[in-house]
Amino acid sequence: MTSLKLKLLSVVAKAFAGAIGVARAVSCRAKDAVDHVWQKPAPTDRRSPCPMVNALANHGYLPRDGKGVSLARLITAFKDAINLAPAATLLVGFKSLQASTTRNPLTFNLDDLSKHGVIEHDGSLSRNDIHLGDNHSFAPEVWAAVAAHFADDDVISIETAARARKARLAAAPKMNPAFSITDEQLGFSSIETSLYLLVFGHGTEGDARTEWVRTLFEKERLPFDEGFKRPDKPLKVVDVLDLQKKVEEAA
């Protein structure tokens, strides 16, 4: 990503963050931990192919019904839950609107993210490819092959995460004769790996807690019960891109 694009992303993110701050000041809404107790989604609730986004909805950081999500709400959810900086959220957040079926160009439903080729891509760490029929639901057999790379480790290093991702991308075409992935989608794939390393690890050094990562992917729940705490330091876009580069180089 060029420095100009990063600057533009930061400017837009600051504008969103400022608007969110004003809205909070006006509403004076107190944050209560009870608001964010994990709840299993109802059959009518919308969910995405992304475990983290689903976890935020299951905890109530995003609408629990998964409907009508704005970029401002998305930014607030990631900030409140895992202290992801607005610009980092917008790395992928803007693309969400391209898949929207809400008839409002400024919002999207979580299941809109299942639209193939916008953000969702072949070779997911935890979902089947669209050619196989269901690119939306958690696929235990897909995730089991990924998780096997770190099943006996307490933490997941950058190198281990990169190997797991590389193996999944190598296995996917053997299962899916219509496998296809663009350079942009490969970028999203490495961002997905870098995010779980960043959120559940030691900054840009990786070493994510295996138990926490498995809780996210397998239960679509933030691992508060397992000891996870929201990072005190904001997770910035430069951190995500730094880890992304390390993941790609390690592969």
Short mmCIF file of C-alpha atoms in Angstrom, two decimals:
data_model
loop_
_atom_site.label_atom_id
_atom_site.label_comp_id
_atom_site.label_asym_id
_atom_site.label_seq_id
_atom_site.Cartn_x
_atom_site.Cartn_y
_atom_site.Cartn_z
CA MET A 1 0.00 0.00 0.00
CA THR A 2 1.45 3.37 -1.03
CA SER A 3 2.15 6.14 1.46
CA LEU A 4 -0.46 8.34 -0.29
CA LYS A 5 -3.15 5.70 0.17
CA LEU A 6 -2.17 5.32 3.81
CA LYS A 7 -2.43 9.08 4.35
CA LEU A 8 -5.86 9.22 2.70
CA LEU A 9 -7.02 6.26 4.78
CA SER A 10 -5.80 7.97 7.94
CA VAL A 11 -7.57 11.24 7.08
CA VAL A 12 -10.88 9.47 6.44
CA ALA A 13 -10.45 7.36 9.58
CA LYS A 14 -9.86 10.47 11.70
CA ALA A 15 -13.01 12.03 10.29
CA PHE A 16 -15.01 8.93 11.20
CA ALA A 17 -13.42 8.79 14.64
CA GLY A 18 -14.27 12.43 15.27
CA ALA A 19 -17.88 11.93 14.30
CA ILE A 20 -18.11 8.87 16.51
CA GLY A 21 -16.68 10.80 19.45
CA VAL A 22 -19.27 13.55 19.06
CA ALA A 23 -22.07 11.01 18.87
CA ARG A 24 -20.87 9.35 22.05
CA ALA A 25 -20.63 12.64 23.89
CA VAL A 26 -24.17 13.53 22.88
CA SER A 27 -25.65 10.18 23.82
CA CYS A 28 -23.65 9.87 27.07
CA ARG A 29 -24.25 6.15 26.86
CA ALA A 30 -22.44 4.26 29.61
CA LYS A 31 -20.60 1.12 28.59
CA ASP A 32 -21.61 -1.87 30.62
CA ALA A 33 -19.84 -5.23 30.41
CA VAL A 34 -23.26 -6.88 30.47
CA ASP A 35 -23.86 -5.40 27.01
CA HIS A 36 -21.14 -7.63 25.64
CA VAL A 37 -21.92 -11.03 27.07
CA TRP A 38 -21.54 -13.65 24.34
CA GLN A 39 -24.83 -14.96 22.95
CA LYS A 40 -25.37 -17.66 20.37
CA PRO A 41 -26.96 -16.10 17.28
CA ALA A 42 -30.62 -16.79 16.63
CA PRO A 43 -31.56 -18.65 13.42
CA THR A 44 -32.73 -15.38 11.86
CA ASP A 45 -29.56 -13.43 12.72
CA ARG A 46 -27.19 -12.62 9.86
CA ARG A 47 -23.58 -13.71 10.06
CA SER A 48 -20.52 -13.43 7.80
CA PRO A 49 -17.71 -15.77 6.72
CA CYS A 50 -15.37 -13.83 9.06
CA PRO A 51 -14.97 -15.28 12.59
CA MET A 52 -13.90 -11.95 14.10
CA VAL A 53 -16.83 -10.00 12.66
CA ASN A 54 -19.20 -12.73 13.83
CA ALA A 55 -17.66 -12.67 17.31
CA LEU A 56 -18.24 -8.92 17.54
CA ALA A 57 -21.91 -9.46 16.69
CA ASN A 58 -22.20 -12.37 19.12
CA HIS A 59 -20.86 -10.09 21.87
CA GLY A 60 -23.10 -7.18 20.88
CA TYR A 61 -20.36 -4.83 19.69
CA LEU A 62 -22.06 -5.05 16.31
CA PRO A 63 -25.85 -5.46 15.99
CA ARG A 64 -26.70 -8.93 17.23
CA ASP A 65 -29.08 -9.43 14.32
CA GLY A 66 -26.24 -8.61 11.91
CA LYS A 67 -28.27 -6.09 9.96
CA GLY A 68 -27.66 -2.52 8.80
CA VAL A 69 -24.03 -2.10 9.85
CA SER A 70 -22.48 1.28 9.04
CA LEU A 71 -18.76 1.98 8.76
CA ALA A 72 -19.02 4.15 11.87
CA ARG A 73 -20.54 1.24 13.80
CA LEU A 74 -17.88 -1.11 12.44
CA ILE A 75 -15.09 1.23 13.53
CA THR A 76 -16.59 1.63 17.00
CA ALA A 77 -17.02 -2.13 17.40
CA PHE A 78 -13.43 -2.96 16.53
CA LYS A 79 -12.14 -0.09 18.67
CA ASP A 80 -14.21 -1.06 21.72
CA ALA A 81 -13.59 -4.80 21.45
CA ILE A 82 -9.95 -5.16 20.41
CA ASN A 83 -8.64 -1.57 20.17
CA LEU A 84 -8.15 -1.76 16.41
CA ALA A 85 -7.50 1.76 15.12
CA PRO A 86 -10.05 3.21 12.65
CA ALA A 87 -7.65 3.25 9.70
CA ALA A 88 -6.88 -0.44 10.27
CA THR A 89 -10.59 -1.27 10.30
CA LEU A 90 -11.06 0.62 7.05
CA LEU A 91 -8.39 -1.48 5.29
CA VAL A 92 -11.20 -3.92 4.59
CA GLY A 93 -14.21 -1.96 5.87
CA PHE A 94 -14.72 0.10 2.72
CA LYS A 95 -14.98 -3.08 0.64
CA SER A 96 -17.90 -4.25 2.78
CA LEU A 97 -20.14 -1.58 1.29
CA GLN A 98 -19.52 -2.95 -2.21
CA ALA A 99 -21.37 -6.12 -1.25
CA SER A 100 -24.31 -4.36 0.41
CA THR A 101 -27.88 -5.54 -0.20
CA THR A 102 -29.46 -3.11 2.29
CA ARG A 103 -30.52 -0.57 -0.38
CA ASN A 104 -28.54 1.94 1.65
CA PRO A 105 -25.07 2.45 0.15
CA LEU A 106 -23.70 3.36 3.60
CA THR A 107 -24.65 0.12 5.38
CA PHE A 108 -24.33 -3.63 4.89
CA ASN A 109 -25.66 -6.82 6.44
CA LEU A 110 -23.13 -9.27 7.80
CA ASP A 111 -24.16 -12.03 5.39
CA ASP A 112 -23.47 -9.64 2.49
CA LEU A 113 -19.80 -10.38 3.16
CA SER A 114 -20.38 -13.86 1.74
CA LYS A 115 -20.50 -12.36 -1.75
CA HIS A 116 -17.64 -14.02 -3.55
CA GLY A 117 -14.77 -11.91 -4.80
CA VAL A 118 -15.40 -8.74 -2.80
CA ILE A 119 -13.70 -9.66 0.48
CA GLU A 120 -14.54 -13.37 0.71
CA HIS A 121 -12.12 -15.48 -1.31
CA ASP A 122 -11.11 -19.04 -2.06
CA GLY A 123 -8.60 -20.58 0.33
CA SER A 124 -10.19 -19.34 3.56
CA LEU A 125 -8.65 -20.62 6.79
CA SER A 126 -12.03 -21.79 8.10
CA ARG A 127 -14.54 -21.90 5.23
CA ASN A 128 -15.01 -23.95 2.08
CA ASP A 129 -14.65 -22.35 -1.33
CA ILE A 130 -17.84 -21.14 -2.99
CA HIS A 131 -17.55 -23.77 -5.74
CA LEU A 132 -18.06 -26.43 -3.08
CA GLY A 133 -21.46 -24.98 -2.17
CA ASP A 134 -21.11 -23.17 1.16
CA ASN A 135 -18.53 -20.42 1.58
CA HIS A 136 -20.39 -19.01 4.57
CA SER A 137 -20.45 -21.56 7.39
CA PHE A 138 -17.60 -22.73 9.57
CA ALA A 139 -16.04 -25.83 7.98
CA PRO A 140 -14.50 -27.98 10.74
CA GLU A 141 -12.46 -30.10 8.34
CA VAL A 142 -10.89 -27.03 6.70
CA TRP A 143 -10.02 -25.45 10.03
CA ALA A 144 -8.73 -28.75 11.45
CA ALA A 145 -6.12 -28.94 8.69
CA VAL A 146 -5.02 -25.37 9.44
CA ALA A 147 -5.03 -25.81 13.22
CA ALA A 148 -2.99 -29.02 12.93
CA HIS A 149 0.04 -26.83 12.25
CA PHE A 150 -0.08 -25.42 15.79
CA ALA A 151 -2.10 -28.02 17.69
CA ASP A 152 0.75 -28.84 20.09
CA ASP A 153 2.01 -25.28 20.58
CA ASP A 154 0.98 -22.80 23.27
CA VAL A 155 1.64 -19.90 20.92
CA ILE A 156 1.53 -19.43 17.15
CA SER A 157 4.64 -17.84 15.70
CA ILE A 158 4.68 -15.80 12.51
CA GLU A 159 6.46 -18.66 10.77
CA THR A 160 3.91 -21.24 11.93
CA ALA A 161 0.98 -19.04 10.94
CA ALA A 162 2.56 -18.44 7.54
CA ARG A 163 3.06 -22.19 7.00
CA ALA A 164 -0.55 -22.90 7.96
CA ARG A 165 -1.81 -20.29 5.51
CA LYS A 166 0.51 -21.49 2.74
CA ALA A 167 -0.61 -25.09 3.22
CA ARG A 168 -4.27 -24.09 3.06
CA LEU A 169 -3.72 -22.15 -0.17
CA ALA A 170 -1.91 -25.17 -1.61
CA ALA A 171 -4.63 -27.62 -0.54
CA ALA A 172 -7.61 -25.57 -1.74
CA PRO A 173 -7.04 -26.07 -5.52
CA LYS A 174 -6.85 -29.84 -5.00
CA MET A 175 -10.34 -29.78 -3.47
CA ASN A 176 -11.76 -27.15 -5.81
CA PRO A 177 -11.16 -27.45 -9.58
CA ALA A 178 -12.52 -23.91 -10.00
CA PHE A 179 -10.12 -22.41 -7.46
CA SER A 180 -9.19 -18.82 -8.20
CA ILE A 181 -7.59 -16.05 -6.19
CA THR A 182 -6.46 -12.58 -7.24
CA ASP A 183 -3.48 -10.64 -5.94
CA GLU A 184 -5.86 -8.40 -3.98
CA GLN A 185 -7.52 -11.42 -2.40
CA LEU A 186 -4.12 -12.88 -1.52
CA GLY A 187 -3.52 -9.59 0.27
CA PHE A 188 -6.76 -9.99 2.23
CA SER A 189 -5.68 -13.54 3.09
CA SER A 190 -2.38 -12.41 4.58
CA ILE A 191 -4.13 -9.55 6.42
CA GLU A 192 -6.49 -12.08 8.01
CA THR A 193 -3.55 -14.07 9.34
CA SER A 194 -1.69 -10.95 10.48
CA LEU A 195 -4.77 -9.72 12.36
CA TYR A 196 -5.13 -12.79 14.55
CA LEU A 197 -1.40 -12.68 15.26
CA LEU A 198 -1.60 -9.00 16.16
CA VAL A 199 -4.74 -9.16 18.32
CA PHE A 200 -3.84 -12.30 20.25
CA GLY A 201 -0.04 -12.03 20.23
CA HIS A 202 2.77 -9.66 21.17
CA GLY A 203 2.32 -6.81 18.75
CA THR A 204 4.17 -7.17 15.47
CA GLU A 205 6.26 -10.03 16.87
CA GLY A 206 3.34 -12.45 16.61
CA ASP A 207 3.29 -15.39 19.03
CA ALA A 208 -0.50 -15.43 19.36
CA ARG A 209 -1.96 -17.57 22.14
CA THR A 210 -3.17 -20.75 20.45
CA GLU A 211 -6.11 -21.20 22.83
CA TRP A 212 -7.34 -17.68 22.08
CA VAL A 213 -7.09 -18.13 18.32
CA ARG A 214 -8.93 -21.45 18.47
CA THR A 215 -11.67 -19.92 20.62
CA LEU A 216 -12.22 -17.21 18.02
CA PHE A 217 -12.34 -19.53 15.02
CA GLU A 218 -14.15 -22.48 16.59
CA LYS A 219 -16.65 -20.66 18.82
CA GLU A 220 -16.77 -17.18 17.24
CA ARG A 221 -16.25 -15.77 20.70
CA LEU A 222 -13.65 -13.38 22.07
CA PRO A 223 -11.55 -15.35 24.58
CA PHE A 224 -12.19 -13.16 27.62
CA ASP A 225 -12.92 -16.25 29.73
CA GLU A 226 -9.51 -17.63 28.74
CA GLY A 227 -7.68 -14.50 29.89
CA PHE A 228 -7.71 -12.25 26.84
CA LYS A 229 -7.87 -8.53 27.57
CA ARG A 230 -8.42 -5.69 25.16
CA PRO A 231 -4.99 -4.28 24.24
CA ASP A 232 -4.18 -0.99 25.97
CA LYS A 233 -2.27 0.26 22.93
CA PRO A 234 -4.23 0.87 19.71
CA LEU A 235 -3.48 -1.63 16.95
CA LYS A 236 -2.58 0.63 14.04
CA VAL A 237 -2.69 0.12 10.29
CA VAL A 238 1.12 0.21 10.15
CA ASP A 239 1.19 -2.68 12.64
CA VAL A 240 -1.18 -4.72 10.46
CA LEU A 241 0.85 -4.02 7.33
CA ASP A 242 4.13 -4.76 9.10
CA LEU A 243 2.85 -8.16 10.21
CA GLN A 244 1.31 -8.78 6.79
CA LYS A 245 4.73 -8.28 5.21
CA LYS A 246 6.33 -10.65 7.72
CA VAL A 247 3.67 -13.31 7.07
CA GLU A 248 4.15 -13.07 3.31
CA GLU A 249 7.94 -13.18 3.60
CA ALA A 250 7.84 -16.14 5.99
CA ALA A 251 5.74 -18.12 3.51
#
